[in-house]
Short mmCIF file of C-alpha atoms in Angstrom, two decimals:
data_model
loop_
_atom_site.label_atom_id
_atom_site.label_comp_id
_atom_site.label_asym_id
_atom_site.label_seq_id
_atom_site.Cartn_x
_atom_site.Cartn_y
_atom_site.Cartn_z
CA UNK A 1 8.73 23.15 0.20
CA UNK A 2 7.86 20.59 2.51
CA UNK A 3 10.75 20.25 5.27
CA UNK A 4 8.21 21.20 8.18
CA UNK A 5 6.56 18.47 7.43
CA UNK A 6 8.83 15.96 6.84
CA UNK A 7 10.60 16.97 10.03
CA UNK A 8 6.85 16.86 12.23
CA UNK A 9 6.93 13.00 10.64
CA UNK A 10 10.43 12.14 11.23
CA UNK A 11 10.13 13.28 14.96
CA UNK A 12 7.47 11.02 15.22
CA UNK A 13 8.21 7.80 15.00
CA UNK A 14 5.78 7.76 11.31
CA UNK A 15 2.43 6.77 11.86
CA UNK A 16 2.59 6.49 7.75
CA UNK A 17 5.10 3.33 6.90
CA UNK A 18 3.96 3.92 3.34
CA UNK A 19 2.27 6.26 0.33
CA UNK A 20 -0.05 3.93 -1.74
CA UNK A 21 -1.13 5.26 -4.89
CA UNK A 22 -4.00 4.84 -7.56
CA UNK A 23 -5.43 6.86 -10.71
CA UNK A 24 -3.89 8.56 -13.41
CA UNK A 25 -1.21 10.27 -14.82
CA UNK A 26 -1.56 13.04 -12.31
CA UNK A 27 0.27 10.65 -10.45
CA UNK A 28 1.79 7.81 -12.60
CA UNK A 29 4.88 6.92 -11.85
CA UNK A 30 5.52 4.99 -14.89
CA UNK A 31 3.45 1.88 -15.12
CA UNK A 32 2.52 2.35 -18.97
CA UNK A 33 5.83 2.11 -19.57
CA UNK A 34 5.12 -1.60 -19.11
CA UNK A 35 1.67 -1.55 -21.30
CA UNK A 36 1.29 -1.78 -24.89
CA UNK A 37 -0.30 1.93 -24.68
CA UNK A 38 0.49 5.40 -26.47
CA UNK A 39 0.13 6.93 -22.79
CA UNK A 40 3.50 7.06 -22.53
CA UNK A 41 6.26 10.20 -21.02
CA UNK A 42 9.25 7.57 -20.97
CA UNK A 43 11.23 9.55 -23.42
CA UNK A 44 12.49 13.16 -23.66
CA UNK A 45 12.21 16.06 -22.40
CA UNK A 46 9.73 14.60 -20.27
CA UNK A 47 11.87 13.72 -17.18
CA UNK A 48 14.78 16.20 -18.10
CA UNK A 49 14.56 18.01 -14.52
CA UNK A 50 14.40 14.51 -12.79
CA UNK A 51 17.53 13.13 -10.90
CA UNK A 52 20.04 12.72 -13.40
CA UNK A 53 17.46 13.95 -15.98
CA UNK A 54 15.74 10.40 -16.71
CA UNK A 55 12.02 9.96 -18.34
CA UNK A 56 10.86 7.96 -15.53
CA UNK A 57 7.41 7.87 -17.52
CA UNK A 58 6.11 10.99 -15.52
CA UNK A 59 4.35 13.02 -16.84
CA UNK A 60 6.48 16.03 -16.03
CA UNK A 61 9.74 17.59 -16.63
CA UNK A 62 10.21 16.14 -12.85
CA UNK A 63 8.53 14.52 -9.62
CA UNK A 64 4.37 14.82 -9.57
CA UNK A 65 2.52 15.36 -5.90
CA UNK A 66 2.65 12.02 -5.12
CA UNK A 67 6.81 11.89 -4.72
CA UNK A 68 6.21 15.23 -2.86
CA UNK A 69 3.81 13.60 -0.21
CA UNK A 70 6.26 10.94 0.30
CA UNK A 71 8.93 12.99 0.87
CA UNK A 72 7.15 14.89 3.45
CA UNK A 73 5.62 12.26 5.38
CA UNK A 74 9.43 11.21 6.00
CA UNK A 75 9.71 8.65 3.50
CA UNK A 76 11.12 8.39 0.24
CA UNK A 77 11.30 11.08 -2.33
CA UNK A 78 9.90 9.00 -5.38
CA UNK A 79 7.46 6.48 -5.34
CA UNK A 80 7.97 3.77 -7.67
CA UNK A 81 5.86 2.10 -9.98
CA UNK A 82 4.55 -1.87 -9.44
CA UNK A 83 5.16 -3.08 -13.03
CA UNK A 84 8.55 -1.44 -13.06
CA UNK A 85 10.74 -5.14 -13.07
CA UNK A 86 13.84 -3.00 -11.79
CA UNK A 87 12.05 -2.28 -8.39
CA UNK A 88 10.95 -5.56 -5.71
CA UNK A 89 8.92 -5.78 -2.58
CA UNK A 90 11.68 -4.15 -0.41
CA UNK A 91 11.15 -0.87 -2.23
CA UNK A 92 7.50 -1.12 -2.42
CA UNK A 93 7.53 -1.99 1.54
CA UNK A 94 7.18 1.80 1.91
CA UNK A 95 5.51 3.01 -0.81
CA UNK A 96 4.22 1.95 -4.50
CA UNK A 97 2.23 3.22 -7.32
CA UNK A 98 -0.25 1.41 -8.95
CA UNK A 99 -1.26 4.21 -10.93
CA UNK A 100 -1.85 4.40 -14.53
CA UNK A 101 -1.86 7.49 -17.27
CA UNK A 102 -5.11 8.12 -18.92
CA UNK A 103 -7.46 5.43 -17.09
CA UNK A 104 -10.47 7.00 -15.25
CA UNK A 105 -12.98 5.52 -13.02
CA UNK A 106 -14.86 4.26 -15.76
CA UNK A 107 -13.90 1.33 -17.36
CA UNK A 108 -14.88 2.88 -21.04
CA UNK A 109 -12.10 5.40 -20.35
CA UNK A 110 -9.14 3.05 -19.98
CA UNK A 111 -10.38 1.21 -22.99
CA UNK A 112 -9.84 4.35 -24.94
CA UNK A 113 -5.72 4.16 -25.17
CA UNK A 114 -5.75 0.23 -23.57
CA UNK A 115 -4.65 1.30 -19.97
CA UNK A 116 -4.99 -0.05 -16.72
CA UNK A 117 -8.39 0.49 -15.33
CA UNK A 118 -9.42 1.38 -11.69
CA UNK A 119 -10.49 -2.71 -10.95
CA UNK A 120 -6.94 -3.89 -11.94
CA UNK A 121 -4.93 -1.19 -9.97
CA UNK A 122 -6.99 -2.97 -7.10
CA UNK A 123 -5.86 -6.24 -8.59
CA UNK A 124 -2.84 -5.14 -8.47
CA UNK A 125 -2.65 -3.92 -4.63
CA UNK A 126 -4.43 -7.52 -3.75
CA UNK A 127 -1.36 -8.92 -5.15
CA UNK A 128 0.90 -6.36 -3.50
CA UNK A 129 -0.47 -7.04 -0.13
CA UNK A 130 0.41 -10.93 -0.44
CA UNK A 131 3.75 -10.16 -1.75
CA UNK A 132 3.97 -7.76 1.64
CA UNK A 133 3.20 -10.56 3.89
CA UNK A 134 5.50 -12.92 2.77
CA UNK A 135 8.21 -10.45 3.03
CA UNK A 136 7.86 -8.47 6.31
CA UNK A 137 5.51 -11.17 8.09
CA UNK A 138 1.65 -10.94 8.84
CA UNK A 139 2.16 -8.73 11.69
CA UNK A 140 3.86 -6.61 10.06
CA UNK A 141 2.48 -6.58 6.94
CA UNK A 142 -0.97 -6.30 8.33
CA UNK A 143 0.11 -2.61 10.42
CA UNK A 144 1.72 -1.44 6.82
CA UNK A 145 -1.93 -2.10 5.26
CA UNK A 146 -3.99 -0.41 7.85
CA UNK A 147 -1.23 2.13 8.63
CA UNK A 148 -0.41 3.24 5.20
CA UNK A 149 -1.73 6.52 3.21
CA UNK A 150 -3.73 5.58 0.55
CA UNK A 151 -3.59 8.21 -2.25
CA UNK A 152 -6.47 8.29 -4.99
CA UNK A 153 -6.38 11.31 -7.94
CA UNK A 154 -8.39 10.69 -11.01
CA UNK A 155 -11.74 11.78 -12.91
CA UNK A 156 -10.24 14.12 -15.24
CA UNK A 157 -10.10 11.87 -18.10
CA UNK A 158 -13.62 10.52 -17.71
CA UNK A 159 -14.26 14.09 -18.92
CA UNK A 160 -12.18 15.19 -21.20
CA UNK A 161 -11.09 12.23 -22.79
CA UNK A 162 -14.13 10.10 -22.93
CA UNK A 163 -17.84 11.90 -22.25
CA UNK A 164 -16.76 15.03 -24.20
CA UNK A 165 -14.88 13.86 -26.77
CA UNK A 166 -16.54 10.12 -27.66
CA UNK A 167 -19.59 11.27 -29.19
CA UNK A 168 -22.31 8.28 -29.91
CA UNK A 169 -20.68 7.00 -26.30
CA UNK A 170 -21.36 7.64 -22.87
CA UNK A 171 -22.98 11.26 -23.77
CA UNK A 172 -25.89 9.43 -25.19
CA UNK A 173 -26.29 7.32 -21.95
CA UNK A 174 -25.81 10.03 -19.52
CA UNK A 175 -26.52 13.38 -18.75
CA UNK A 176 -23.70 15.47 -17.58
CA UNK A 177 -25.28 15.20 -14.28
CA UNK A 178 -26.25 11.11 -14.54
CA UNK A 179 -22.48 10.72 -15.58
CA UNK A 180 -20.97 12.25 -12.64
CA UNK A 181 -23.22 10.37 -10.51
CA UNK A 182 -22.33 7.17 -12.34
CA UNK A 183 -18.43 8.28 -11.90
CA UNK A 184 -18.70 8.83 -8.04
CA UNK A 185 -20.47 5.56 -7.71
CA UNK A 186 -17.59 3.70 -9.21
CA UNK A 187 -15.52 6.03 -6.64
CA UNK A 188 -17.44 4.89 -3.72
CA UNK A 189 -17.18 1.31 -4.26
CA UNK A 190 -13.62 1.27 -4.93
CA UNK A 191 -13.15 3.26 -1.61
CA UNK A 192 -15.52 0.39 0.07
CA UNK A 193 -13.05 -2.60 -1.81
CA UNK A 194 -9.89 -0.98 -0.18
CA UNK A 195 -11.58 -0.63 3.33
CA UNK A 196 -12.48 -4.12 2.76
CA UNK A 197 -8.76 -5.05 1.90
CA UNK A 198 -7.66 -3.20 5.13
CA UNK A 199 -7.18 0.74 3.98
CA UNK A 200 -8.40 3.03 6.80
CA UNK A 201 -6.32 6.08 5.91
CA UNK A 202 -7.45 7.42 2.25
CA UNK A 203 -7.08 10.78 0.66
CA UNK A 204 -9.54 10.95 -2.28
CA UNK A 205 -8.49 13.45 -4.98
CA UNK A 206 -10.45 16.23 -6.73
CA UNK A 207 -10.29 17.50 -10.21
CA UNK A 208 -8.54 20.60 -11.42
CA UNK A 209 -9.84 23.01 -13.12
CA UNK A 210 -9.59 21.50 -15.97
CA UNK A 211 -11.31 24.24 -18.52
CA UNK A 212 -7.56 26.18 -17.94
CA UNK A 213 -5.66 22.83 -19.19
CA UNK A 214 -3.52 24.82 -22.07
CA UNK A 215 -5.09 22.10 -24.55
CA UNK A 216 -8.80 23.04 -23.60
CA UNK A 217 -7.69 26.83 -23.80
CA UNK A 218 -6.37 26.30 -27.21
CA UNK A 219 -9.10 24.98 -29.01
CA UNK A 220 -11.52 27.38 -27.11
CA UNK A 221 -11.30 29.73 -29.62
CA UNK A 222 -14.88 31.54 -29.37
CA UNK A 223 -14.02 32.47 -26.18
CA UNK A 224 -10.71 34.19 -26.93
CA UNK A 225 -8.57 31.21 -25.33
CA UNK A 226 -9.91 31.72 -22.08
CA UNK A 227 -10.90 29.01 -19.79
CA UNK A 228 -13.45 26.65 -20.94
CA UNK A 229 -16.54 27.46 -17.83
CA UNK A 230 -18.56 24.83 -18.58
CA UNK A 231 -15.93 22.20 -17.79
CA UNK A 232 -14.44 23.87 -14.75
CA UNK A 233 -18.48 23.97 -13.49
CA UNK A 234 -18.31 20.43 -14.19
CA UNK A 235 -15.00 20.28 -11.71
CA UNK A 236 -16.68 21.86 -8.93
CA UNK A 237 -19.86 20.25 -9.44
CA UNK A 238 -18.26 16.81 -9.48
CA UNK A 239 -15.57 17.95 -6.53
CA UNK A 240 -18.78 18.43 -4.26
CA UNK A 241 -20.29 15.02 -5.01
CA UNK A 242 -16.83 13.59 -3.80
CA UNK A 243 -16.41 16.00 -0.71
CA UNK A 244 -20.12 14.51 0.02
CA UNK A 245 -19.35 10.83 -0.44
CA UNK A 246 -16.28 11.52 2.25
CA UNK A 247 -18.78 12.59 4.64
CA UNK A 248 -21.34 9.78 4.10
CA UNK A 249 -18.36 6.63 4.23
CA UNK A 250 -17.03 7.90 7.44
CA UNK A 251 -20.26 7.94 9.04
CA UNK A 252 -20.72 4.63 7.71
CA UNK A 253 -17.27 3.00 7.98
CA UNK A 254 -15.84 2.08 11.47
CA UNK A 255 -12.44 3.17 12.01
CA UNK A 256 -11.94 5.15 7.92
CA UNK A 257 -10.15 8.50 8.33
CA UNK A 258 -11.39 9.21 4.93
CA UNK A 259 -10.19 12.83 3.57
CA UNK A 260 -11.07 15.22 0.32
CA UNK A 261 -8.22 16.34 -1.11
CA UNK A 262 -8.86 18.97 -3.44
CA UNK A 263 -6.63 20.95 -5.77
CA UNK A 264 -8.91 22.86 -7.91
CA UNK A 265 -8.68 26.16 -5.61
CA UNK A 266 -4.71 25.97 -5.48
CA UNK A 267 -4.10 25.59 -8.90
CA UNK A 268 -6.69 28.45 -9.94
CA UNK A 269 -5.10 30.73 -7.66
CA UNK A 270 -1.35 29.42 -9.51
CA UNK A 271 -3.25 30.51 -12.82
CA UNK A 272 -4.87 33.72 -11.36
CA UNK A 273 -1.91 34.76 -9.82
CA UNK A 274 0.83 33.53 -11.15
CA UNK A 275 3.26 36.37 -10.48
CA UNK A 276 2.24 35.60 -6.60
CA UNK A 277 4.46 32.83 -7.20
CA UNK A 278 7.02 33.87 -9.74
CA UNK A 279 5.40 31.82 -12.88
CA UNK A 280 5.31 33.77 -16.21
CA UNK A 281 2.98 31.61 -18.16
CA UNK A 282 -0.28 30.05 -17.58
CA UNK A 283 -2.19 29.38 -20.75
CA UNK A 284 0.48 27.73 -22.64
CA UNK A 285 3.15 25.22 -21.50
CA UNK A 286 6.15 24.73 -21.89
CA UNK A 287 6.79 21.56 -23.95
CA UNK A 288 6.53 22.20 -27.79
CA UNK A 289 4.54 25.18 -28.65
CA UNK A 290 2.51 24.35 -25.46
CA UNK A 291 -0.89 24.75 -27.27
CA UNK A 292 -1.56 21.26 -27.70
CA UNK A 293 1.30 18.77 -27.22
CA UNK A 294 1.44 15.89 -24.94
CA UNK A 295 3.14 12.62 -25.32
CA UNK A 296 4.90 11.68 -28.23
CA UNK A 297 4.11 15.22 -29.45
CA UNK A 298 5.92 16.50 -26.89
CA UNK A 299 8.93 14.82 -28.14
CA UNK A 300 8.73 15.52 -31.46
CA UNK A 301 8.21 19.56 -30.56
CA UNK A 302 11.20 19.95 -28.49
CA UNK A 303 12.67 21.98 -29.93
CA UNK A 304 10.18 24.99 -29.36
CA UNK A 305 10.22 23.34 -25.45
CA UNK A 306 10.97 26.07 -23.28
CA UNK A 307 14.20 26.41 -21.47
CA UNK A 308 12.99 27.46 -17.68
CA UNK A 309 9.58 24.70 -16.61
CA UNK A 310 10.05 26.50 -13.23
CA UNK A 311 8.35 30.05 -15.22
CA UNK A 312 5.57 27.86 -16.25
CA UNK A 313 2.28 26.50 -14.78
CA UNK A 314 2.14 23.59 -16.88
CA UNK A 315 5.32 21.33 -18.44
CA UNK A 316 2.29 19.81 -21.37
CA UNK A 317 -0.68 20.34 -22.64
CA UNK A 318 -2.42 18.29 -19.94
CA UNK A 319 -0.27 18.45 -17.18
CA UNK A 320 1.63 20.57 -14.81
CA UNK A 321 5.50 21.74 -13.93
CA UNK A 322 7.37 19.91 -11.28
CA UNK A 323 7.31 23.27 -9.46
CA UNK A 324 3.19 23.21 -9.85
CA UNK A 325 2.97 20.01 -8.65
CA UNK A 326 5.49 20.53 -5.77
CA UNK A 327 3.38 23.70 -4.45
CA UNK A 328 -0.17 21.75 -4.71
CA UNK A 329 1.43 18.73 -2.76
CA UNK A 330 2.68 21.38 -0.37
CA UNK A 331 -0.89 23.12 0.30
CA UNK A 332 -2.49 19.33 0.20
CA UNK A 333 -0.24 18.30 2.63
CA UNK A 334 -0.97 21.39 4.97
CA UNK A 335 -4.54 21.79 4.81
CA UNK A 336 -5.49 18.31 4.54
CA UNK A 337 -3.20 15.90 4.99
CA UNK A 338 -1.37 17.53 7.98
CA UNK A 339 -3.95 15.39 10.01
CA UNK A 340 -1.88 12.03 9.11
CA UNK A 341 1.56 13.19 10.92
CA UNK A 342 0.06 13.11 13.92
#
């Protein structure tokens, strides 16, 4: 999928040493496997299209955008997680995920299932960056910081998992409105700490459309399993409060090459058109009956799992297909982040 432009970043001596990641499990690598958390995928048949069909702790049946982008910005094809003890500082030289499944901007959400929340991934990277100096030098070190592509995809669960589904919580302190205000608030000082730390390359992530998750569809049963409108408006709505804060911090920070990468329109033209691209199935997934399991579920409903992922849009309830995730790194990568290999 991505050769072209792994080959335009090989041929050019890679002005991107490293992917650095933060957010959720759109792009967890595995770190809850090293939590006491439920948000776990570290067990089958998560993982059972992965190199030699391991559950990384992925939430897929294989690699998520994140490996993707690495691969085609010449580097490696998975990016490891920072709390896995098997990986050190030479493998997170060129890449490392701090990234953890089912944390959101807001602190509230990672308290629901005891993740890692958005303050600690930074923690985290503050800690990185030290352990980067004393192995590659402060020269060195400090061109991997300011050279690297920092990778941020999260906000879905501040939705779906917390304001819409925690009544007596936030939904009593916020409008819909007030809370996406409050969210990209939280987004814009986090983008402010990493510029602070040194970032000046930063891709901040959209949400999907996350009314078509299977699960949403599912238990939208008044509206004949369709998507669920009022949370995809909420995408958009939210998506254009992010696209604006881009604009505003790179008026306002010397030297950020700050980007919006977005992958609501991708993936609703995947569940559109899905025989564009050779997929067979968009409202259910493949993993258990695909109505509503994720997680552990998803284990214990293997056996209705479907046999080809590559025929479906999304591998859970929640999340997508390797191939899904390999076509939206593709279209991120050319339409946005194209700008980075040169």
């Amino acid at each position: 999928m991505t050769t072209n432009a792994a080959e335009a970043a090989a041929g050019n001596n890679n002005n991107v040493p490293a992917i650095i990641v933060f957010g959720d499990s759109s792009v967890d690598a595995g770190n809850n496997n090293f939590i006491p958390t439920i948000a776990r995928s570290n067990f089958g048949p998560y993982g059972r299209d992965f190199e030699g069909g391991v559950a990384t702790g992925r939430f897929s049946n294989g690699r998520i955008p994140t490996d993707f982008i690495s691969e085609a910005f010449g580097l490696k094809q998975y990016v490891p997680p920072y709390l896995d003890p098997k990986y050190n500082i030479s493998d997170f030289a060129t890449g490392v995920c701090f990234a953890s499944a089912a944390t959101g901007y807001d602190n509230a959400t990672s308290d629901v299932l005891s993740v890692i929340p958005l303050w600690k991934q930074l923690e985290y990277y503050k800690e990185y960056q030290q352990k980067l100096i004393k192995y590659a030098g402060e020269a060195k070190a400090h061109e991997t910081i300011s050279e690297s592509l920092y990778i941020i995809s999260l906000g879905t669960n501040d939705f779906l998992e917390n304001y819409y589904t925690m009544p007596g919580g936030r939904d009593t302190q916020y409008t819909p409105q007030q809370y996406q205000n409050f969210l990209a608030s939280i987004a814009e000082n986090f983008i402010r700490n990493l510029y602070a730390a040194g970032a000046r390359k930063i891709s901040l992530g959209g949400l999907p459309p996350m009314g078509c998750l299977p699960l949403e569809r599912t238990t939208n049963i008044m509206g004949g399993n369709d998507c669920v409108a009022r949370y995809n408006n909420v995408a958009l709505e939210f998506n254009d409060k992010l696209r604006n804060l881009t604009i505003k911090l790179n008026k306002e920070l010397p030297g950020i090459r700050l980007v919006f990468s977005n992958p609501y329109y991708i993936l609703m033209y995947l569940i559109k058109k899905p025989s564009l691209f050779g997929f067979q199935s968009t409202s259910v997934a493949c993993c258990g009956t695909g109505m509503f399991e994720m997680g552990y579920a998803c284990s214990r409903g293997d056996r209705f799992s479907c046999s080809d992922a590559t025929k479906y849009v999304f591998w859970d309830a929640f999340h997508p297909t390797e191939r899904t995730n390999s076509i939206v790194a593709d279209y991120v990568v050319k339409h946005v982040l194209a700008q980075f290999l040169k």
